[in-house]
Short mmCIF file of C-alpha atoms in Angstrom, two decimals:
data_model
loop_
_atom_site.label_atom_id
_atom_site.label_comp_id
_atom_site.label_asym_id
_atom_site.label_seq_id
_atom_site.Cartn_x
_atom_site.Cartn_y
_atom_site.Cartn_z
CA MET A 1 -0.08 -0.02 -0.13
CA ALA A 2 0.82 3.48 -0.50
CA GLU A 3 2.11 5.75 2.19
CA ALA A 4 1.62 8.90 3.41
CA TYR A 5 4.47 11.12 4.98
CA ILE A 6 4.20 14.25 7.29
CA VAL A 7 7.16 16.65 6.07
CA GLU A 8 6.26 18.97 8.74
CA ALA A 9 3.83 19.53 11.70
CA VAL A 10 3.34 23.39 13.41
CA ARG A 11 0.98 25.63 15.15
CA THR A 12 0.53 28.81 16.54
CA PRO A 13 1.20 29.09 20.85
CA GLY A 14 -2.94 29.15 21.95
CA GLY A 15 -4.28 32.42 23.14
CA LYS A 16 -6.72 33.15 25.71
CA ARG A 17 -10.20 34.06 24.88
CA LYS A 18 -9.59 38.31 24.68
CA GLY A 19 -5.72 36.98 24.57
CA GLN A 20 -3.00 37.86 22.92
CA PHE A 21 -4.66 36.78 19.85
CA ALA A 22 -7.76 38.94 20.11
CA ASP A 23 -6.79 41.09 17.36
CA TRP A 24 -5.83 38.57 14.73
CA HIS A 25 -8.53 37.27 12.11
CA PRO A 26 -8.76 34.16 12.10
CA ALA A 27 -8.03 33.76 8.49
CA ASP A 28 -5.10 35.59 8.55
CA MET A 29 -3.82 33.29 11.74
CA ALA A 30 -4.90 30.07 9.62
CA ALA A 31 -2.41 31.67 6.79
CA GLU A 32 0.66 31.79 8.68
CA VAL A 33 0.63 28.48 9.62
CA LEU A 34 0.22 27.71 5.66
CA ASN A 35 3.01 29.64 5.44
CA ALA A 36 5.07 28.23 7.56
CA LEU A 37 4.60 24.89 6.64
CA VAL A 38 5.80 25.68 3.23
CA ASP A 39 8.60 27.92 4.08
CA ARG A 40 10.06 25.02 6.65
CA ALA A 41 9.56 22.13 4.33
CA GLY A 42 11.12 24.23 1.35
CA VAL A 43 8.56 23.10 -0.66
CA ASP A 44 7.16 25.66 -3.39
CA PRO A 45 3.95 26.75 -2.45
CA ALA A 46 2.65 26.79 -5.97
CA ALA A 47 3.11 22.57 -4.96
CA VAL A 48 0.73 22.53 -3.00
CA GLU A 49 -2.53 20.32 -4.48
CA ASP A 50 -4.97 20.93 -1.66
CA VAL A 51 -5.92 22.64 1.71
CA ILE A 52 -8.33 20.94 3.61
CA LEU A 53 -8.50 23.12 6.91
CA GLY A 54 -11.01 22.34 9.92
CA CYS A 55 -13.35 24.80 11.95
CA VAL A 56 -16.19 24.29 13.91
CA THR A 57 -17.96 27.38 14.59
CA GLN A 58 -18.11 28.51 10.52
CA ALA A 59 -19.95 31.58 10.95
CA GLY A 60 -18.78 35.58 11.13
CA GLU A 61 -14.99 35.71 10.17
CA GLN A 62 -14.94 31.93 9.68
CA ALA A 63 -17.54 31.53 7.56
CA PHE A 64 -17.85 31.84 3.35
CA ALA A 65 -15.29 29.25 2.51
CA PHE A 66 -12.58 29.50 4.98
CA ALA A 67 -10.49 27.92 4.23
CA ARG A 68 -10.22 28.92 0.73
CA ASN A 69 -9.91 32.92 2.18
CA ALA A 70 -6.88 31.37 4.72
CA VAL A 71 -5.14 30.66 1.10
CA LEU A 72 -5.98 33.73 0.22
CA ALA A 73 -4.49 35.26 3.41
CA SER A 74 -1.10 33.05 2.83
CA LYS A 75 1.94 33.11 0.35
CA LEU A 76 0.43 30.21 -1.23
CA PRO A 77 -1.04 31.39 -5.10
CA GLU A 78 -4.27 31.50 -5.77
CA SER A 79 -3.85 27.99 -7.95
CA VAL A 80 -4.18 26.19 -4.63
CA PRO A 81 -8.08 25.19 -3.64
CA ALA A 82 -9.20 24.61 -0.17
CA VAL A 83 -12.14 23.13 1.43
CA THR A 84 -13.64 23.32 4.97
CA ILE A 85 -14.64 20.84 7.56
CA ASP A 86 -16.65 20.19 10.48
CA ARG A 87 -16.14 16.76 12.39
CA GLN A 88 -16.26 19.13 15.86
CA CYS A 89 -13.20 19.18 18.13
CA GLY A 90 -11.28 16.34 15.21
CA SER A 91 -11.88 18.49 12.72
CA SER A 92 -8.36 19.04 11.66
CA GLN A 93 -7.38 15.55 12.79
CA GLN A 94 -9.86 14.66 9.84
CA ALA A 95 -7.94 17.02 8.01
CA VAL A 96 -5.06 15.31 8.51
CA GLN A 97 -6.95 12.13 7.72
CA PHE A 98 -8.46 13.03 4.57
CA ALA A 99 -4.88 14.63 3.11
CA ALA A 100 -3.08 11.02 3.54
CA GLN A 101 -6.15 9.45 2.01
CA ALA A 102 -5.71 11.37 -0.70
CA VAL A 103 -1.80 10.99 -0.56
CA MET A 104 -2.51 7.42 -0.44
CA SER A 105 -4.87 7.01 -3.00
CA GLY A 106 -2.58 8.43 -5.63
CA THR A 107 -5.00 11.74 -6.78
CA GLN A 108 -2.72 13.96 -4.35
CA ASP A 109 0.91 14.42 -4.06
CA VAL A 110 1.24 17.81 -1.77
CA VAL A 111 -2.29 18.09 0.90
CA ILE A 112 -2.26 20.63 3.13
CA ALA A 113 -3.94 19.14 6.47
CA ALA A 114 -4.68 22.44 9.30
CA GLY A 115 -6.90 23.75 11.95
CA ALA A 116 -7.96 27.40 12.93
CA GLU A 117 -10.55 28.64 15.19
CA SER A 118 -10.39 32.22 17.07
CA MET A 119 -13.14 31.31 19.93
CA THR A 120 -12.88 35.33 20.56
CA ARG A 121 -14.10 36.84 17.47
CA VAL A 122 -16.33 34.26 16.34
CA PRO A 123 -17.77 32.59 19.83
CA MET A 124 -18.59 28.72 19.67
CA PHE A 125 -21.92 28.13 19.38
CA THR A 126 -22.60 31.70 17.73
CA ASN A 127 -23.62 29.92 14.03
CA LEU A 128 -26.72 28.27 16.36
CA SER A 129 -27.11 30.90 18.86
CA LEU A 130 -27.53 34.11 16.55
CA HIS A 131 -30.49 31.63 14.66
CA ALA A 132 -31.95 30.89 17.96
CA LYS A 133 -31.81 34.81 18.69
CA GLU A 134 -33.95 36.08 15.44
CA GLY A 135 -36.30 32.79 15.96
CA ILE A 136 -35.01 31.11 12.89
CA GLY A 137 -35.89 27.24 12.82
CA VAL A 138 -35.65 25.21 15.51
CA GLY A 139 -31.69 24.49 15.91
CA PRO A 140 -29.52 21.45 14.37
CA VAL A 141 -31.54 19.27 17.29
CA SER A 142 -34.61 18.17 15.22
CA GLU A 143 -37.45 16.45 17.08
CA ARG A 144 -37.11 13.16 15.16
CA ILE A 145 -33.75 13.13 16.74
CA ARG A 146 -34.93 14.00 20.61
CA SER A 147 -37.72 11.29 20.36
CA ARG A 148 -34.70 8.85 19.11
CA TYR A 149 -32.54 9.62 22.09
CA GLY A 150 -35.62 10.86 24.08
CA VAL A 151 -33.60 14.37 25.34
CA THR A 152 -34.19 17.77 24.26
CA GLU A 153 -30.47 18.52 23.38
CA PHE A 154 -27.45 16.95 23.51
CA SER A 155 -24.95 18.44 25.87
CA GLN A 156 -20.53 17.75 25.80
CA PHE A 157 -20.72 19.16 29.61
CA THR A 158 -23.73 16.77 30.58
CA GLY A 159 -21.53 13.66 28.82
CA ALA A 160 -18.64 14.70 30.77
CA GLU A 161 -20.33 14.72 34.42
CA ALA A 162 -21.77 11.09 33.10
CA ILE A 163 -18.34 9.92 32.90
CA ALA A 164 -16.99 10.71 35.91
CA ARG A 165 -20.28 9.39 37.25
CA LYS A 166 -19.55 5.96 35.06
CA TYR A 167 -15.86 5.20 35.57
CA GLY A 168 -16.25 7.04 39.45
CA PHE A 169 -14.51 10.31 39.45
CA ASP A 170 -14.68 12.33 42.09
CA ARG A 171 -13.76 16.27 41.88
CA GLU A 172 -10.40 15.92 43.45
CA THR A 173 -9.65 13.21 41.03
CA LEU A 174 -10.07 15.80 38.07
CA ASP A 175 -8.39 18.33 39.59
CA ARG A 176 -5.77 16.99 40.36
CA PHE A 177 -5.44 15.50 36.47
CA ALA A 178 -6.00 19.52 35.88
CA LEU A 179 -3.08 20.79 37.94
CA GLU A 180 -0.80 17.74 36.42
CA SER A 181 -1.96 19.23 33.37
CA HIS A 182 -0.29 22.92 34.09
CA ARG A 183 2.80 21.44 35.67
CA LYS A 184 3.16 19.49 33.11
CA ALA A 185 3.10 22.25 30.25
CA ALA A 186 4.90 24.54 32.75
CA ALA A 187 7.90 22.17 32.63
CA ALA A 188 7.50 21.73 28.82
CA THR A 189 7.12 25.57 28.04
CA SER A 190 10.69 25.69 30.15
CA ALA A 191 12.67 23.46 28.56
CA GLY A 192 11.70 24.39 25.25
CA ALA A 193 9.76 21.46 24.26
CA PHE A 194 7.48 22.94 22.03
CA GLY A 195 10.34 25.41 20.36
CA LYS A 196 10.46 23.65 16.83
CA GLU A 197 6.41 23.28 16.23
CA ILE A 198 5.65 26.64 17.46
CA VAL A 199 4.95 29.66 14.75
CA PRO A 200 5.12 32.86 16.15
CA LEU A 201 2.76 35.15 15.58
CA GLU A 202 3.20 39.40 15.80
CA VAL A 203 1.38 41.22 18.21
CA ASP A 204 2.19 45.20 18.81
CA GLY A 205 5.65 44.50 17.46
CA THR A 206 6.90 41.28 19.42
CA LEU A 207 6.60 38.01 18.69
CA ARG A 208 4.41 35.69 20.61
CA THR A 209 5.87 32.23 21.15
CA ALA A 210 3.87 31.11 24.39
CA ASP A 211 0.54 29.59 25.38
CA GLU A 212 -1.37 32.39 26.93
CA GLY A 213 -3.53 29.57 29.40
CA ILE A 214 -0.91 28.29 31.31
CA ARG A 215 -0.53 28.58 34.82
CA GLY A 216 2.45 27.47 36.81
CA ASP A 217 1.13 28.94 39.72
CA ALA A 218 -1.04 26.83 39.93
CA THR A 219 -2.45 24.99 43.16
CA LEU A 220 -5.15 22.09 43.81
CA GLU A 221 -6.94 24.51 46.44
CA GLY A 222 -7.02 26.83 43.38
CA ILE A 223 -8.24 24.85 41.48
CA GLY A 224 -10.41 23.62 43.77
CA SER A 225 -12.18 27.08 44.35
CA VAL A 226 -13.39 27.44 41.22
CA LYS A 227 -17.27 27.46 40.52
CA LEU A 228 -18.98 23.88 39.09
CA LEU A 229 -20.67 23.76 35.95
CA GLN A 230 -24.12 22.19 37.69
CA GLU A 231 -24.78 21.59 41.06
CA GLY A 232 -23.58 18.44 42.62
CA GLY A 233 -21.35 18.12 39.89
CA VAL A 234 -17.70 17.37 39.82
CA ILE A 235 -16.86 19.30 36.43
CA SER A 236 -16.12 22.53 36.49
CA ALA A 237 -14.08 25.25 33.68
CA ALA A 238 -10.19 24.80 35.74
CA ASN A 239 -10.71 20.59 35.14
CA ALA A 240 -11.86 21.43 31.40
CA SER A 241 -10.42 22.81 28.68
CA GLN A 242 -9.48 26.16 28.04
CA ILE A 243 -11.09 28.66 25.41
CA CYS A 244 -8.34 29.18 22.76
CA ASP A 245 -7.28 31.31 19.34
CA GLY A 246 -4.93 29.49 17.72
CA ALA A 247 -4.01 27.39 14.29
CA SER A 248 -1.84 24.47 13.39
CA GLY A 249 -1.14 22.71 10.21
CA ALA A 250 0.78 19.33 8.75
CA LEU A 251 2.64 18.89 5.56
CA ILE A 252 1.22 15.67 4.26
CA VAL A 253 2.79 14.02 1.02
CA SER A 254 3.26 11.49 -0.67
CA GLU A 255 6.92 8.95 -1.41
CA ARG A 256 6.85 10.59 -4.98
CA ALA A 257 6.96 13.64 -3.54
CA LEU A 258 9.34 13.04 -0.65
CA LYS A 259 11.87 12.42 -4.34
CA GLN A 260 10.61 15.11 -6.52
CA TYR A 261 11.18 17.91 -4.09
CA GLY A 262 14.10 16.73 -1.48
CA LEU A 263 12.00 16.07 1.07
CA THR A 264 13.17 15.26 4.89
CA PRO A 265 9.83 13.36 6.07
CA ILE A 266 9.76 13.08 10.49
CA ALA A 267 6.93 10.77 10.20
CA ARG A 268 4.87 8.46 8.99
CA ILE A 269 0.74 7.31 8.99
CA VAL A 270 0.11 3.53 10.51
CA ASN A 271 -3.22 3.68 11.41
CA MET A 272 -6.26 6.39 10.24
CA THR A 273 -9.74 5.39 12.38
CA VAL A 274 -12.75 6.76 12.50
CA THR A 275 -16.23 5.46 14.60
CA ALA A 276 -19.04 6.59 16.57
CA GLY A 277 -21.37 5.34 19.01
CA ASP A 278 -24.13 7.20 21.60
CA PRO A 279 -24.49 10.85 21.21
CA VAL A 280 -25.59 11.14 24.69
CA ILE A 281 -23.29 10.63 26.73
CA MET A 282 -21.22 11.92 23.82
CA LEU A 283 -16.94 11.70 24.44
CA GLU A 284 -16.53 7.92 25.71
CA GLU A 285 -16.01 7.23 22.04
CA PRO A 286 -12.27 7.37 21.90
CA ILE A 287 -12.22 4.62 23.49
CA PRO A 288 -13.58 1.55 20.99
CA ALA A 289 -11.67 3.85 18.47
CA THR A 290 -8.53 3.20 20.39
CA GLN A 291 -9.37 -0.12 20.61
CA LYS A 292 -10.62 -0.84 16.83
CA ALA A 293 -7.09 1.20 15.62
CA LEU A 294 -4.98 -0.80 17.56
CA ALA A 295 -6.39 -3.99 16.04
CA ARG A 296 -6.57 -2.87 12.62
CA ALA A 297 -2.93 -1.77 13.13
CA GLY A 298 -1.69 -5.07 14.62
CA MET A 299 -0.42 -3.55 17.67
CA LYS A 300 -1.08 -3.08 21.35
CA ILE A 301 -1.58 -0.46 23.75
CA GLU A 302 2.09 -1.44 25.28
CA ASP A 303 3.34 -0.89 21.78
CA ILE A 304 2.89 3.16 21.43
CA ASP A 305 5.22 5.13 23.16
CA LEU A 306 3.35 8.44 23.36
CA TYR A 307 -0.62 8.95 23.68
CA GLU A 308 -2.14 12.54 22.59
CA VAL A 309 -5.75 11.96 24.63
CA ASN A 310 -7.34 15.65 23.95
CA GLU A 311 -8.12 16.99 27.87
CA ALA A 312 -11.43 18.45 26.58
CA PHE A 313 -12.78 17.72 29.85
CA ALA A 314 -10.46 15.73 32.58
CA PRO A 315 -12.74 12.61 32.94
CA VAL A 316 -12.35 11.99 29.14
CA PRO A 317 -8.64 11.09 29.57
CA LEU A 318 -8.88 9.26 32.50
CA ALA A 319 -11.72 7.26 30.95
CA TRP A 320 -9.30 6.42 28.82
CA LEU A 321 -6.43 5.48 30.75
CA GLN A 322 -8.50 2.61 32.37
CA ALA A 323 -10.24 1.72 29.83
CA THR A 324 -7.59 0.87 27.49
CA GLY A 325 -4.57 0.30 30.58
CA ALA A 326 -2.57 2.50 29.07
CA ASP A 327 0.47 3.70 30.79
CA PRO A 328 -0.10 7.22 32.47
CA ALA A 329 3.30 8.24 32.64
CA LYS A 330 2.60 8.11 28.63
CA LEU A 331 0.15 10.47 28.12
CA ASN A 332 -0.37 14.27 27.61
CA VAL A 333 3.53 14.21 28.71
CA ASN A 334 4.01 18.16 27.87
CA GLY A 335 0.84 19.21 29.26
CA GLY A 336 -2.84 18.71 27.30
CA ALA A 337 -5.43 21.53 26.36
CA ILE A 338 -6.38 21.47 30.05
CA ALA A 339 -3.26 24.19 30.26
CA LEU A 340 -2.97 24.71 26.98
CA GLY A 341 -6.42 25.44 25.72
CA HIS A 342 -8.61 23.78 22.77
CA PRO A 343 -8.89 25.90 19.61
CA LEU A 344 -11.69 23.53 18.76
CA GLY A 345 -11.36 23.13 14.70
CA ALA A 346 -7.44 23.80 15.50
CA SER A 347 -6.80 21.30 18.27
CA GLY A 348 -6.29 17.51 15.79
CA THR A 349 -3.05 19.30 14.04
CA LYS A 350 -2.02 20.74 16.90
CA LEU A 351 -1.93 17.95 19.11
CA MET A 352 -0.25 15.75 16.58
CA ALA A 353 2.18 18.48 15.88
CA THR A 354 2.81 18.40 19.68
CA LEU A 355 2.89 14.43 19.52
CA ILE A 356 5.50 13.67 16.68
CA HIS A 357 8.04 16.45 18.17
CA ALA A 358 7.62 14.81 21.61
CA LEU A 359 8.47 11.54 20.00
CA LYS A 360 11.42 12.84 18.46
CA ALA A 361 12.99 14.78 21.49
CA ARG A 362 12.36 11.28 23.23
CA GLY A 363 14.13 9.20 20.63
CA LYS A 364 10.61 7.12 20.51
CA ARG A 365 8.98 5.68 17.45
CA TYR A 366 5.16 4.93 18.13
CA GLY A 367 2.57 8.01 19.27
CA LEU A 368 -1.45 7.49 18.76
CA GLN A 369 -3.45 10.43 19.18
CA THR A 370 -7.40 10.69 19.84
CA MET A 371 -10.07 12.81 20.81
CA CYS A 372 -13.77 13.52 21.37
CA GLU A 373 -15.99 14.92 19.10
CA GLY A 374 -19.84 16.50 18.99
CA GLY A 375 -21.99 13.74 18.30
CA GLY A 376 -20.44 10.64 19.62
CA ILE A 377 -17.53 10.52 17.04
CA ALA A 378 -13.77 9.74 17.29
CA ASN A 379 -10.91 10.32 15.40
CA VAL A 380 -7.83 8.35 16.11
CA THR A 381 -4.56 8.69 14.52
CA ILE A 382 -1.23 6.13 14.97
CA LEU A 383 1.99 7.80 13.35
CA GLU A 384 5.50 6.78 13.36
CA ALA A 385 8.42 9.16 14.28
CA LEU A 386 11.11 8.81 11.82
#
């Protein structure tokens, strides 16, 4: 079978809501990632045959062919096509899988998979709430769906609480996990672990290179003092992912492109899996998705050297660890979305950049990435660092 290789994988730093990147238009943020990919790879921008860009809230500045606007804001020629996709939080991870499929099929040889989300300038759910405010339609969940599942809505917050109850996680367990995320992210930043993956963005004449949401001085007491999202629950804003502005991407190429352009790959895609399950609990699907991916790859969880499991809410990676029997020491070794932020459509290639560079820094071989997604979907990608 033909192979798909990753030549570069990069991300911007994370910006807090109304924080360091509040004045960056999301198309321009995405464009900086596209520029960095071709610059660092040393490939002619005109060689890019497609840009597949993930974005969740496709409204306002992220509407109207958002991926195409990112290309038009970049140094890529206008001859490069682009498409915007939405698989919720896994949008840019799915972009990688679509790009790899194009390369492996022989349809294309050089494809950029990327993602971008400004949660400051295009707040989460505004593609729904603005219609509701104007009394247009009944929302995305039809009466037929409500009747099938016996709910009035699907809520990620309800799903997170349900997972915590199912796996027996109390608030202190979740808060300790959140604290560890901040500690690992702070240590990684101090050690320069993110240096090779970061695309700096200029703000007021200064290049910003650091993730804004990391709390190096976080304490268990401080995290525990944050108000719960629902009475009697265990989920708070402090043990959930941070709202974040950011962009990320990966350059995916064929073996033919490696030779034609003299490129050096940093990783090979070993397996791509996507599964779907219960949309009510919603966030548990990374578990069966991981099991299916490992089986298809002929691997065991012990064969994987590092894992990136998106920290949408602390119970998600904790449940994944418990169900898969994975080694906690290999999980999110440089921190996760609780500390670094979760820029929705950008998180897939963001995690991939971090995973690949962490593998290479440690001289390790295999990495597995997965994340929960709205509607009860999950992507899994297994990589081999080269």
